[in-house]
Short mmCIF file of C-alpha atoms in Angstrom, two decimals:
data_model
loop_
_atom_site.label_atom_id
_atom_site.label_comp_id
_atom_site.label_asym_id
_atom_site.label_seq_id
_atom_site.Cartn_x
_atom_site.Cartn_y
_atom_site.Cartn_z
CA UNK A 1385 77.41 16.15 47.91
CA UNK A 1386 76.73 15.75 44.02
CA UNK A 1387 74.82 18.86 43.02
CA UNK A 1388 72.06 18.39 41.21
CA UNK A 1389 71.00 19.76 37.66
CA UNK A 1390 68.31 22.17 37.69
CA UNK A 1391 65.24 21.90 35.82
CA UNK A 1392 64.99 19.56 32.10
CA UNK A 1393 63.13 21.24 29.46
CA UNK A 1394 62.99 19.14 26.50
CA UNK A 1395 60.67 18.03 23.19
CA UNK A 1396 57.65 16.29 24.04
CA UNK A 1397 56.36 13.99 21.23
CA UNK A 1398 54.41 17.17 19.91
CA UNK A 1399 57.41 19.03 18.95
CA UNK A 1400 58.63 18.91 15.22
CA UNK A 1401 62.54 18.54 14.50
CA UNK A 1402 64.36 21.61 15.21
CA UNK A 1403 62.94 23.06 17.54
CA UNK A 1404 65.27 23.14 20.25
CA UNK A 1405 66.11 25.94 18.66
CA UNK A 1406 67.84 28.82 20.74
CA UNK A 1407 64.38 31.04 19.71
CA UNK A 1408 61.98 28.50 19.55
CA UNK A 1409 58.99 29.31 21.82
CA UNK A 1410 55.23 27.44 22.46
CA UNK A 1411 52.69 28.61 20.07
CA UNK A 1412 48.84 28.48 21.85
CA UNK A 1413 45.29 28.20 19.91
CA UNK A 1414 42.04 27.66 20.95
CA UNK A 1415 38.68 26.54 19.11
CA UNK A 1416 35.09 25.76 20.54
CA UNK A 1417 34.70 21.76 20.93
CA UNK A 1418 31.42 20.70 22.06
CA UNK A 1419 30.95 19.26 25.46
CA UNK A 1420 32.48 15.73 26.21
CA UNK A 1421 32.63 13.30 29.49
CA UNK A 1422 36.08 14.27 30.98
CA UNK A 1423 37.08 11.05 31.54
CA UNK A 1424 36.13 9.58 28.23
CA UNK A 1425 38.25 11.87 26.57
CA UNK A 1426 41.00 10.59 28.86
CA UNK A 1427 40.32 7.39 27.81
CA UNK A 1428 40.23 8.64 24.13
CA UNK A 1429 43.78 9.97 24.25
CA UNK A 1430 45.37 7.16 25.83
CA UNK A 1431 43.45 4.30 23.46
CA UNK A 1432 45.32 6.21 21.09
CA UNK A 1433 48.59 5.19 23.06
CA UNK A 1434 48.72 9.05 24.17
CA UNK A 1435 50.49 9.61 27.70
CA UNK A 1436 47.66 11.98 29.31
CA UNK A 1437 46.51 13.45 32.49
CA UNK A 1438 43.42 14.53 34.04
CA UNK A 1439 42.40 17.05 36.09
CA UNK A 1440 38.37 17.05 37.23
CA UNK A 1441 36.34 18.66 39.85
CA UNK A 1442 33.06 17.74 39.72
CA UNK A 1443 31.27 19.64 41.51
CA UNK A 1444 32.24 22.88 39.87
CA UNK A 1445 32.09 21.55 36.78
CA UNK A 1446 35.66 21.91 35.82
CA UNK A 1447 37.93 20.16 33.85
CA UNK A 1448 41.67 19.44 32.08
CA UNK A 1449 42.70 16.74 30.18
CA UNK A 1450 45.95 16.90 28.55
CA UNK A 1451 46.82 15.41 25.66
CA UNK A 1452 50.81 14.06 24.73
CA UNK A 1453 53.82 16.36 25.74
CA UNK A 1454 54.89 19.33 23.28
CA UNK A 1455 57.50 20.33 26.01
CA UNK A 1456 58.42 18.44 29.21
CA UNK A 1457 59.53 19.97 32.28
CA UNK A 1458 61.71 17.70 35.22
CA UNK A 1459 63.69 18.07 38.05
CA UNK A 1460 64.90 16.49 40.67
CA UNK A 1461 66.59 17.00 44.23
CA UNK A 1462 65.65 19.90 46.78
CA UNK A 1463 65.16 22.93 44.01
CA UNK A 1464 62.74 20.85 41.88
CA UNK A 1465 59.71 23.06 42.39
CA UNK A 1466 62.28 26.54 42.13
CA UNK A 1467 64.00 25.09 39.48
CA UNK A 1468 60.75 23.96 37.55
CA UNK A 1469 58.82 27.53 38.29
CA UNK A 1470 62.01 29.31 37.23
CA UNK A 1471 61.65 27.46 34.09
CA UNK A 1472 58.28 27.33 33.72
CA UNK A 1473 58.27 31.97 33.53
CA UNK A 1474 60.59 31.85 30.98
CA UNK A 1475 58.80 29.85 28.74
CA UNK A 1476 55.83 30.87 29.64
CA UNK A 1477 57.22 34.39 29.02
CA UNK A 1478 58.07 33.26 25.71
CA UNK A 1479 54.80 32.12 24.27
CA UNK A 1480 52.76 33.78 21.51
CA UNK A 1481 48.61 33.11 21.69
CA UNK A 1482 45.55 33.56 19.41
CA UNK A 1483 43.69 35.42 21.19
CA UNK A 1484 41.95 34.26 24.48
CA UNK A 1485 39.57 32.07 25.52
CA UNK A 1486 36.35 32.77 26.39
CA UNK A 1487 36.79 32.96 29.98
CA UNK A 1488 39.29 35.48 29.10
CA UNK A 1489 42.36 32.91 29.71
CA UNK A 1490 45.16 32.97 27.26
CA UNK A 1491 48.43 31.44 26.84
CA UNK A 1492 50.19 27.95 27.39
CA UNK A 1493 48.81 25.68 30.48
CA UNK A 1494 51.61 23.51 32.60
CA UNK A 1495 49.91 19.99 34.37
CA UNK A 1496 52.10 17.46 36.15
CA UNK A 1497 53.25 16.40 39.86
CA UNK A 1498 55.52 16.05 41.95
CA UNK A 1499 56.82 13.56 43.92
CA UNK A 1500 56.70 13.87 48.31
CA UNK A 1501 59.88 13.24 48.39
CA UNK A 1502 63.01 13.65 46.34
CA UNK A 1503 64.59 10.37 45.47
CA UNK A 1504 61.54 7.86 47.09
CA UNK A 1505 60.56 6.80 43.70
CA UNK A 1506 60.69 2.82 43.89
CA UNK A 1507 60.76 0.69 40.83
CA UNK A 1508 56.98 0.45 40.06
CA UNK A 1509 57.06 4.34 39.67
CA UNK A 1510 59.31 4.54 36.90
CA UNK A 1511 59.39 7.65 34.58
CA UNK A 1512 57.06 9.64 36.59
CA UNK A 1513 60.64 11.23 38.69
CA UNK A 1514 60.80 13.51 41.29
CA UNK A 1515 59.21 16.25 38.86
CA UNK A 1516 57.78 16.22 36.38
CA UNK A 1517 55.42 18.50 34.24
CA UNK A 1518 53.95 18.87 30.72
CA UNK A 1519 53.18 21.53 28.39
CA UNK A 1520 50.41 18.91 26.56
CA UNK A 1521 49.98 18.61 22.59
CA UNK A 1522 46.40 19.05 23.42
CA UNK A 1523 44.19 20.75 26.49
CA UNK A 1524 40.29 19.47 26.52
CA UNK A 1525 39.17 22.72 29.09
CA UNK A 1526 35.25 22.35 30.59
CA UNK A 1527 34.43 25.36 32.70
CA UNK A 1528 31.06 27.12 33.10
CA UNK A 1529 29.63 24.72 31.04
CA UNK A 1530 31.66 25.03 28.22
CA UNK A 1531 34.33 23.61 26.53
CA UNK A 1532 37.12 24.24 23.88
CA UNK A 1533 40.30 22.06 22.73
CA UNK A 1534 43.81 24.05 23.62
CA UNK A 1535 46.66 23.37 21.48
CA UNK A 1536 50.85 23.77 21.92
CA UNK A 1537 53.14 23.40 19.66
CA UNK A 1538 57.08 24.54 19.32
CA UNK A 1539 57.21 27.47 16.71
CA UNK A 1540 60.36 30.50 16.82
CA UNK A 1541 60.21 34.12 16.56
CA UNK A 1542 61.12 34.29 12.63
CA UNK A 1543 57.22 33.29 11.81
CA UNK A 1544 56.80 30.15 11.51
CA UNK A 1545 54.32 28.10 13.72
CA UNK A 1546 52.18 31.07 13.97
CA UNK A 1547 48.65 30.93 16.02
CA UNK A 1548 47.31 30.92 13.08
CA UNK A 1549 49.73 28.61 10.92
CA UNK A 1550 48.53 25.91 8.85
CA UNK A 1551 50.12 23.12 11.42
CA UNK A 1552 48.11 25.01 14.30
CA UNK A 1553 44.60 24.60 12.25
CA UNK A 1554 45.84 20.86 11.74
CA UNK A 1555 46.80 20.37 15.72
CA UNK A 1556 42.91 21.90 16.63
CA UNK A 1557 41.36 19.35 14.04
CA UNK A 1558 43.19 16.73 15.17
CA UNK A 1559 41.97 17.55 19.01
CA UNK A 1560 38.67 18.13 17.98
CA UNK A 1561 38.70 14.56 16.50
CA UNK A 1562 40.19 13.27 20.09
CA UNK A 1563 36.98 14.72 21.24
CA UNK A 1564 34.45 13.28 18.97
CA UNK A 1565 35.96 9.68 19.34
CA UNK A 1566 35.25 10.01 23.58
CA UNK A 1567 33.01 7.24 24.26
CA UNK A 1568 30.98 6.45 27.84
CA UNK A 1569 33.85 4.02 29.32
CA UNK A 1570 32.72 0.14 29.60
CA UNK A 1571 31.47 0.27 33.56
CA UNK A 1572 33.23 -2.77 34.14
CA UNK A 1573 32.85 -7.10 34.25
CA UNK A 1574 29.30 -8.17 33.98
CA UNK A 1575 28.01 -10.57 36.07
CA UNK A 1576 29.82 -10.80 39.83
CA UNK A 1577 32.90 -9.29 40.75
CA UNK A 1578 35.91 -11.35 40.25
CA UNK A 1579 37.42 -11.43 43.87
CA UNK A 1580 40.60 -9.21 44.17
CA UNK A 1581 44.10 -10.40 45.78
CA UNK A 1582 45.30 -7.87 48.66
CA UNK A 1583 48.79 -7.70 50.36
CA UNK A 1584 49.52 -5.45 53.03
CA UNK A 1585 53.21 -3.71 52.08
CA UNK A 1586 54.85 -3.49 55.05
CA UNK A 1587 52.53 -6.37 56.45
CA UNK A 1588 50.33 -5.25 59.48
CA UNK A 1589 52.49 -6.05 62.52
CA UNK A 1590 55.33 -4.30 61.23
CA UNK A 1591 53.51 -1.40 60.65
CA UNK A 1592 51.78 -1.22 64.04
CA UNK A 1593 54.99 -1.60 64.84
CA UNK A 1594 55.77 1.09 63.63
CA UNK A 1595 53.47 2.86 64.48
CA UNK A 1596 54.64 2.54 68.06
CA UNK A 1597 57.95 4.23 67.23
CA UNK A 1598 56.43 7.12 65.96
CA UNK A 1599 54.08 7.76 68.55
CA UNK A 1600 56.35 7.39 71.23
CA UNK A 1601 59.21 9.76 69.44
CA UNK A 1602 56.37 12.38 69.97
CA UNK A 1603 56.01 11.46 73.42
CA UNK A 1604 59.51 11.74 73.88
CA UNK A 1605 59.54 15.24 71.64
CA UNK A 1606 61.18 15.00 69.09
CA UNK A 1607 58.38 15.80 66.78
CA UNK A 1608 55.22 17.36 67.42
CA UNK A 1609 53.39 14.67 64.81
CA UNK A 1610 54.17 12.35 63.03
CA UNK A 1611 52.12 10.76 59.44
CA UNK A 1612 53.42 7.10 58.58
CA UNK A 1613 51.79 5.42 54.83
CA UNK A 1614 51.45 2.31 53.77
CA UNK A 1615 50.18 0.20 50.76
CA UNK A 1616 48.59 -2.39 49.76
CA UNK A 1617 49.04 -4.45 46.41
CA UNK A 1618 46.07 -5.22 44.91
CA UNK A 1619 45.79 -8.62 42.33
CA UNK A 1620 42.95 -8.64 39.69
CA UNK A 1621 43.73 -11.20 36.81
CA UNK A 1622 43.21 -9.30 33.38
CA UNK A 1623 44.49 -5.74 35.37
CA UNK A 1624 41.81 -2.64 35.46
CA UNK A 1625 40.39 -0.12 33.43
CA UNK A 1626 41.12 3.40 34.64
CA UNK A 1627 38.11 4.78 33.23
CA UNK A 1628 36.14 3.21 35.09
CA UNK A 1629 38.13 3.59 38.22
CA UNK A 1630 37.94 7.60 37.47
CA UNK A 1631 34.20 6.86 37.18
CA UNK A 1632 33.04 5.01 40.50
CA UNK A 1633 35.30 7.33 41.87
CA UNK A 1634 33.67 10.72 40.88
CA UNK A 1635 30.11 9.45 40.93
CA UNK A 1636 30.76 7.99 45.04
CA UNK A 1637 33.34 11.40 45.48
CA UNK A 1638 31.72 14.36 43.74
CA UNK A 1639 33.73 16.69 45.84
CA UNK A 1640 36.28 15.45 45.29
CA UNK A 1641 39.28 16.11 43.10
CA UNK A 1642 39.40 13.48 40.63
CA UNK A 1643 42.89 12.99 38.82
CA UNK A 1644 44.91 10.83 36.86
CA UNK A 1645 48.44 10.68 35.40
CA UNK A 1646 49.11 7.95 32.67
CA UNK A 1647 52.62 7.10 31.90
CA UNK A 1648 54.44 5.18 29.28
CA UNK A 1649 51.75 2.23 30.36
CA UNK A 1650 51.58 2.90 34.41
CA UNK A 1651 48.45 5.23 35.62
CA UNK A 1652 48.33 6.82 38.52
CA UNK A 1653 44.62 8.26 39.62
CA UNK A 1654 42.40 9.17 42.59
CA UNK A 1655 40.37 11.13 44.24
CA UNK A 1656 41.82 13.64 46.69
CA UNK A 1657 39.73 15.88 49.15
CA UNK A 1658 42.86 17.73 50.26
CA UNK A 1659 43.42 20.96 48.06
CA UNK A 1660 47.20 22.30 48.75
CA UNK A 1661 46.65 25.42 46.95
CA UNK A 1662 44.85 27.19 44.93
CA UNK A 1663 45.43 30.43 42.84
CA UNK A 1664 43.47 33.12 41.28
CA UNK A 1665 43.73 36.77 40.64
CA UNK A 1666 45.67 37.25 43.79
CA UNK A 1667 44.05 34.82 46.26
CA UNK A 1668 45.24 32.22 47.97
CA UNK A 1669 43.04 29.46 49.21
CA UNK A 1670 44.51 26.16 51.82
CA UNK A 1671 42.63 23.31 52.70
CA UNK A 1672 43.55 22.17 56.31
CA UNK A 1673 42.59 18.62 56.50
CA UNK A 1674 43.47 16.40 59.64
CA UNK A 1675 41.62 13.90 61.61
CA UNK A 1676 39.22 11.31 60.77
CA UNK A 1677 36.35 9.34 61.74
CA UNK A 1678 34.24 7.18 59.56
CA UNK A 1679 30.04 7.34 58.47
CA UNK A 1680 27.87 6.11 60.79
CA UNK A 1681 24.92 3.65 59.55
CA UNK A 1682 22.29 6.29 60.35
CA UNK A 1683 22.16 10.17 60.47
CA UNK A 1684 21.82 9.82 64.28
CA UNK A 1685 24.80 7.63 64.31
CA UNK A 1686 26.82 9.97 61.56
CA UNK A 1687 25.67 12.72 63.97
CA UNK A 1688 27.55 10.87 66.90
CA UNK A 1689 30.43 10.28 65.16
CA UNK A 1690 31.12 13.81 64.01
CA UNK A 1691 30.27 14.78 67.79
CA UNK A 1692 32.84 12.33 68.80
CA UNK A 1693 35.67 13.43 66.03
CA UNK A 1694 34.91 17.37 67.08
CA UNK A 1695 35.23 16.42 71.04
CA UNK A 1696 38.46 14.41 70.67
CA UNK A 1697 41.81 15.43 71.86
CA UNK A 1698 43.89 13.41 69.86
CA UNK A 1699 41.97 14.72 66.59
CA UNK A 1700 42.01 18.48 68.05
CA UNK A 1701 45.74 18.48 68.17
CA UNK A 1702 46.55 16.87 65.32
CA UNK A 1703 44.66 19.30 62.88
CA UNK A 1704 45.75 22.20 65.30
CA UNK A 1705 49.46 21.24 64.27
CA UNK A 1706 48.47 21.31 60.59
CA UNK A 1707 46.24 24.43 60.68
CA UNK A 1708 49.25 26.46 62.71
CA UNK A 1709 51.92 25.46 59.93
CA UNK A 1710 49.78 26.46 56.98
CA UNK A 1711 49.72 29.70 58.80
CA UNK A 1712 52.98 30.12 59.32
CA UNK A 1713 53.55 30.06 55.88
CA UNK A 1714 50.62 31.87 53.82
CA UNK A 1715 51.03 34.40 56.78
CA UNK A 1716 54.87 35.95 55.45
CA UNK A 1717 53.13 35.92 52.45
CA UNK A 1718 49.59 37.76 52.64
CA UNK A 1719 48.43 40.78 53.41
CA UNK A 1720 45.44 39.78 54.56
CA UNK A 1721 44.44 35.71 56.01
CA UNK A 1722 41.18 34.36 56.71
CA UNK A 1723 41.55 31.53 59.31
CA UNK A 1724 38.28 30.65 61.13
CA UNK A 1725 38.51 29.61 64.37
CA UNK A 1726 36.91 26.50 65.12
CA UNK A 1727 37.19 23.43 62.46
CA UNK A 1728 34.41 22.11 60.69
CA UNK A 1729 33.15 18.50 59.91
CA UNK A 1730 33.75 18.28 56.21
CA UNK A 1731 31.88 14.67 54.66
CA UNK A 1732 32.40 12.04 51.88
CA UNK A 1733 30.72 9.05 51.49
CA UNK A 1734 33.12 6.87 53.67
CA UNK A 1735 34.67 9.24 56.75
CA UNK A 1736 34.80 12.57 58.01
CA UNK A 1737 37.06 14.75 58.38
CA UNK A 1738 37.61 18.33 60.73
CA UNK A 1739 37.90 20.61 57.93
CA UNK A 1740 39.50 24.84 58.11
CA UNK A 1741 39.48 26.66 54.67
CA UNK A 1742 42.41 28.81 54.59
CA UNK A 1743 42.14 32.45 52.31
CA UNK A 1744 44.91 34.86 51.79
CA UNK A 1745 45.58 37.76 49.70
CA UNK A 1746 48.95 37.91 48.34
CA UNK A 1747 50.85 41.10 49.22
CA UNK A 1748 53.29 40.35 46.05
CA UNK A 1749 52.77 38.45 42.31
CA UNK A 1750 53.75 34.75 42.95
CA UNK A 1751 52.41 31.64 41.12
CA UNK A 1752 51.19 28.13 42.71
CA UNK A 1753 54.57 26.31 41.64
CA UNK A 1754 56.26 28.98 44.47
CA UNK A 1755 53.15 28.92 46.86
CA UNK A 1756 53.11 24.49 46.52
CA UNK A 1757 57.06 25.08 47.08
CA UNK A 1758 56.74 27.24 50.11
CA UNK A 1759 53.80 24.56 51.77
CA UNK A 1760 54.90 21.40 50.70
CA UNK A 1761 54.71 18.86 52.91
CA UNK A 1762 52.10 20.18 55.09
CA UNK A 1763 51.89 18.41 58.42
CA UNK A 1764 49.03 16.50 57.40
CA UNK A 1765 50.81 14.20 54.84
CA UNK A 1766 54.73 15.20 56.23
CA UNK A 1767 54.53 15.58 60.33
CA UNK A 1768 56.13 18.38 62.47
CA UNK A 1769 58.68 19.57 62.01
CA UNK A 1770 59.68 18.98 58.81
CA UNK A 1771 62.69 17.80 58.81
CA UNK A 1772 62.35 15.44 61.99
CA UNK A 1773 59.28 14.11 60.67
CA UNK A 1774 60.69 13.30 57.39
CA UNK A 1775 63.65 11.56 58.87
CA UNK A 1776 61.42 9.42 60.69
CA UNK A 1777 59.64 8.59 57.73
CA UNK A 1778 63.30 8.06 55.94
CA UNK A 1779 63.47 5.58 59.08
CA UNK A 1780 60.37 3.54 59.87
CA UNK A 1781 58.55 3.34 56.05
CA UNK A 1782 58.73 0.68 54.45
CA UNK A 1783 57.23 1.92 50.74
CA UNK A 1784 58.55 4.71 48.64
CA UNK A 1785 55.96 6.33 48.77
CA UNK A 1786 56.62 7.73 44.49
CA UNK A 1787 53.69 10.04 43.65
CA UNK A 1788 51.38 9.43 46.67
CA UNK A 1789 50.97 12.49 48.87
CA UNK A 1790 52.79 15.02 46.31
CA UNK A 1791 51.83 17.66 44.98
CA UNK A 1792 50.02 17.64 41.62
CA UNK A 1793 47.96 19.83 39.57
CA UNK A 1794 48.77 22.58 36.43
CA UNK A 1795 49.61 26.20 36.23
CA UNK A 1796 49.14 29.10 33.77
CA UNK A 1797 51.01 31.32 31.71
CA UNK A 1798 50.17 33.88 34.30
CA UNK A 1799 51.46 31.42 37.86
CA UNK A 1800 47.45 30.94 38.22
CA UNK A 1801 46.43 27.55 39.04
CA UNK A 1802 45.97 24.45 41.48
CA UNK A 1803 47.55 22.00 43.22
CA UNK A 1804 45.99 19.39 44.87
CA UNK A 1805 47.25 16.40 47.73
CA UNK A 1806 47.11 13.41 45.56
CA UNK A 1807 46.14 10.72 48.56
CA UNK A 1808 43.11 8.26 47.84
CA UNK A 1809 45.25 7.20 45.25
CA UNK A 1810 46.71 4.11 43.58
CA UNK A 1811 49.12 3.62 40.71
CA UNK A 1812 48.04 0.79 38.26
CA UNK A 1813 50.95 -1.12 36.73
CA UNK A 1814 49.65 -3.89 34.73
CA UNK A 1815 47.62 -6.65 36.66
CA UNK A 1816 48.36 -4.65 39.96
CA UNK A 1817 47.33 -1.55 41.59
CA UNK A 1818 49.31 -0.42 43.88
CA UNK A 1819 46.93 1.36 46.55
CA UNK A 1820 48.85 4.64 49.42
CA UNK A 1821 47.30 5.37 52.89
CA UNK A 1822 48.51 6.86 55.83
CA UNK A 1823 47.69 8.05 58.93
CA UNK A 1824 48.64 10.83 61.03
CA UNK A 1825 50.56 10.29 64.75
CA UNK A 1826 50.01 11.92 67.92
CA UNK A 1827 51.74 10.81 71.50
CA UNK A 1828 48.55 9.01 72.24
CA UNK A 1829 48.08 7.40 69.31
CA UNK A 1830 46.76 3.42 69.31
CA UNK A 1831 48.37 1.38 66.50
CA UNK A 1832 45.47 -1.05 65.98
CA UNK A 1833 42.98 2.04 65.98
CA UNK A 1834 45.76 3.55 63.33
CA UNK A 1835 45.16 0.88 61.47
CA UNK A 1836 41.59 0.68 60.98
CA UNK A 1837 41.86 4.20 59.71
CA UNK A 1838 44.08 3.77 57.16
CA UNK A 1839 41.65 0.47 55.62
CA UNK A 1840 38.93 2.87 55.77
CA UNK A 1841 41.28 5.57 54.25
CA UNK A 1842 41.60 2.66 51.06
CA UNK A 1843 38.26 1.94 50.97
CA UNK A 1844 37.06 4.16 47.74
CA UNK A 1845 40.50 2.95 45.76
CA UNK A 1846 39.27 -1.16 46.70
CA UNK A 1847 35.65 -0.15 45.38
CA UNK A 1848 36.44 1.27 42.75
CA UNK A 1849 39.42 -0.96 41.82
CA UNK A 1850 37.07 -3.82 42.08
CA UNK A 1851 34.48 -2.36 39.60
CA UNK A 1852 37.32 -1.08 36.92
CA UNK A 1853 38.38 -4.95 36.51
CA UNK A 1854 38.92 -6.13 33.02
#
């Protein structure tokens, strides 16, 4: 087998010529900004022809909008997490900063994501890679009612490109102009929405046949749980406006993480309810989200469905498998761990999930990238045990998952940060959008019921795309 290269670090569009010198380092500075809509800032960056990334937690009032790239970290193969984490530690350790932000944070920010598994990117995922994270040229930060612009540039330890240099001041001014250029995103076409053309990939009968094979594998004891994903190719004349789709997702799913990665004209976006891992001040938070049912037409019907989910043997076992794996991983890393004995119900606009929050305190210092490597893929996305489940996915799935169900998020210079599982998502490419949905498969899974559940999980993105047609 050909060995995979370690993480590749290369200057982005924000690095000036000559910055590949051995003593080059990241220089960071910030300035207060007027408040702005993060989605509008993301679209303002796209209008300027910049690659951009949005990380937005509406319920917490926290957002990051990364614009452009001063430095790019890319990695391939099974060691991609470790390679990126090692290089990031080196880069962050040598950075220079002009003071701390109002929240006390200092230093550069790394934003990006990972494919679900190495080599799972099909042609539509060109430019995303197994792992691609960037130190943005500019980051718009919104937290606790305050906003600021943070810029990253390449400098040298010899003194040029210092935090107070004219280049840095000009970069801050340019970042503030992007915020000033942010304007409300058009809601979409006026009048009746045009009908979207939706094609199942693979076709319904072939996917249900794969579900039957996966369920048989669980019954035979080859694995405890499988997860099978499918996609839907959606065509809309004129394509789609990412910002309009993001606005729709924010309005309907304010308790989710709203994310978007715009890259070379494509845009991967979604509203995920599932946190993979958050690390802050030594405390680790992980979501166990597995087991699903729809919402009711009335409050009484909604409560009935919630009770049915709590009493479902299939869903409770699926949830238990996922929780057990999360606890196994964190128990070896944490001095204390809190996981409620019974799952709660987490209600979203279109679906209800069994939900168990898990919190721990790290025994030894670690970064969020290292934690993401240990946790991904959870059985909620990949099945259990992981090796057998991933082999089954390769055998039965007809799609390249790409970044669907992969970790997406950010980390700071000290290793704190957050990654989410990139589900309830779509990749917009030209006039088409590729939507993705997956289901947990147990031994008694019914293929038709699983197909209906997958359709339920596609609804958020379909509704968002209807509102986002050009």
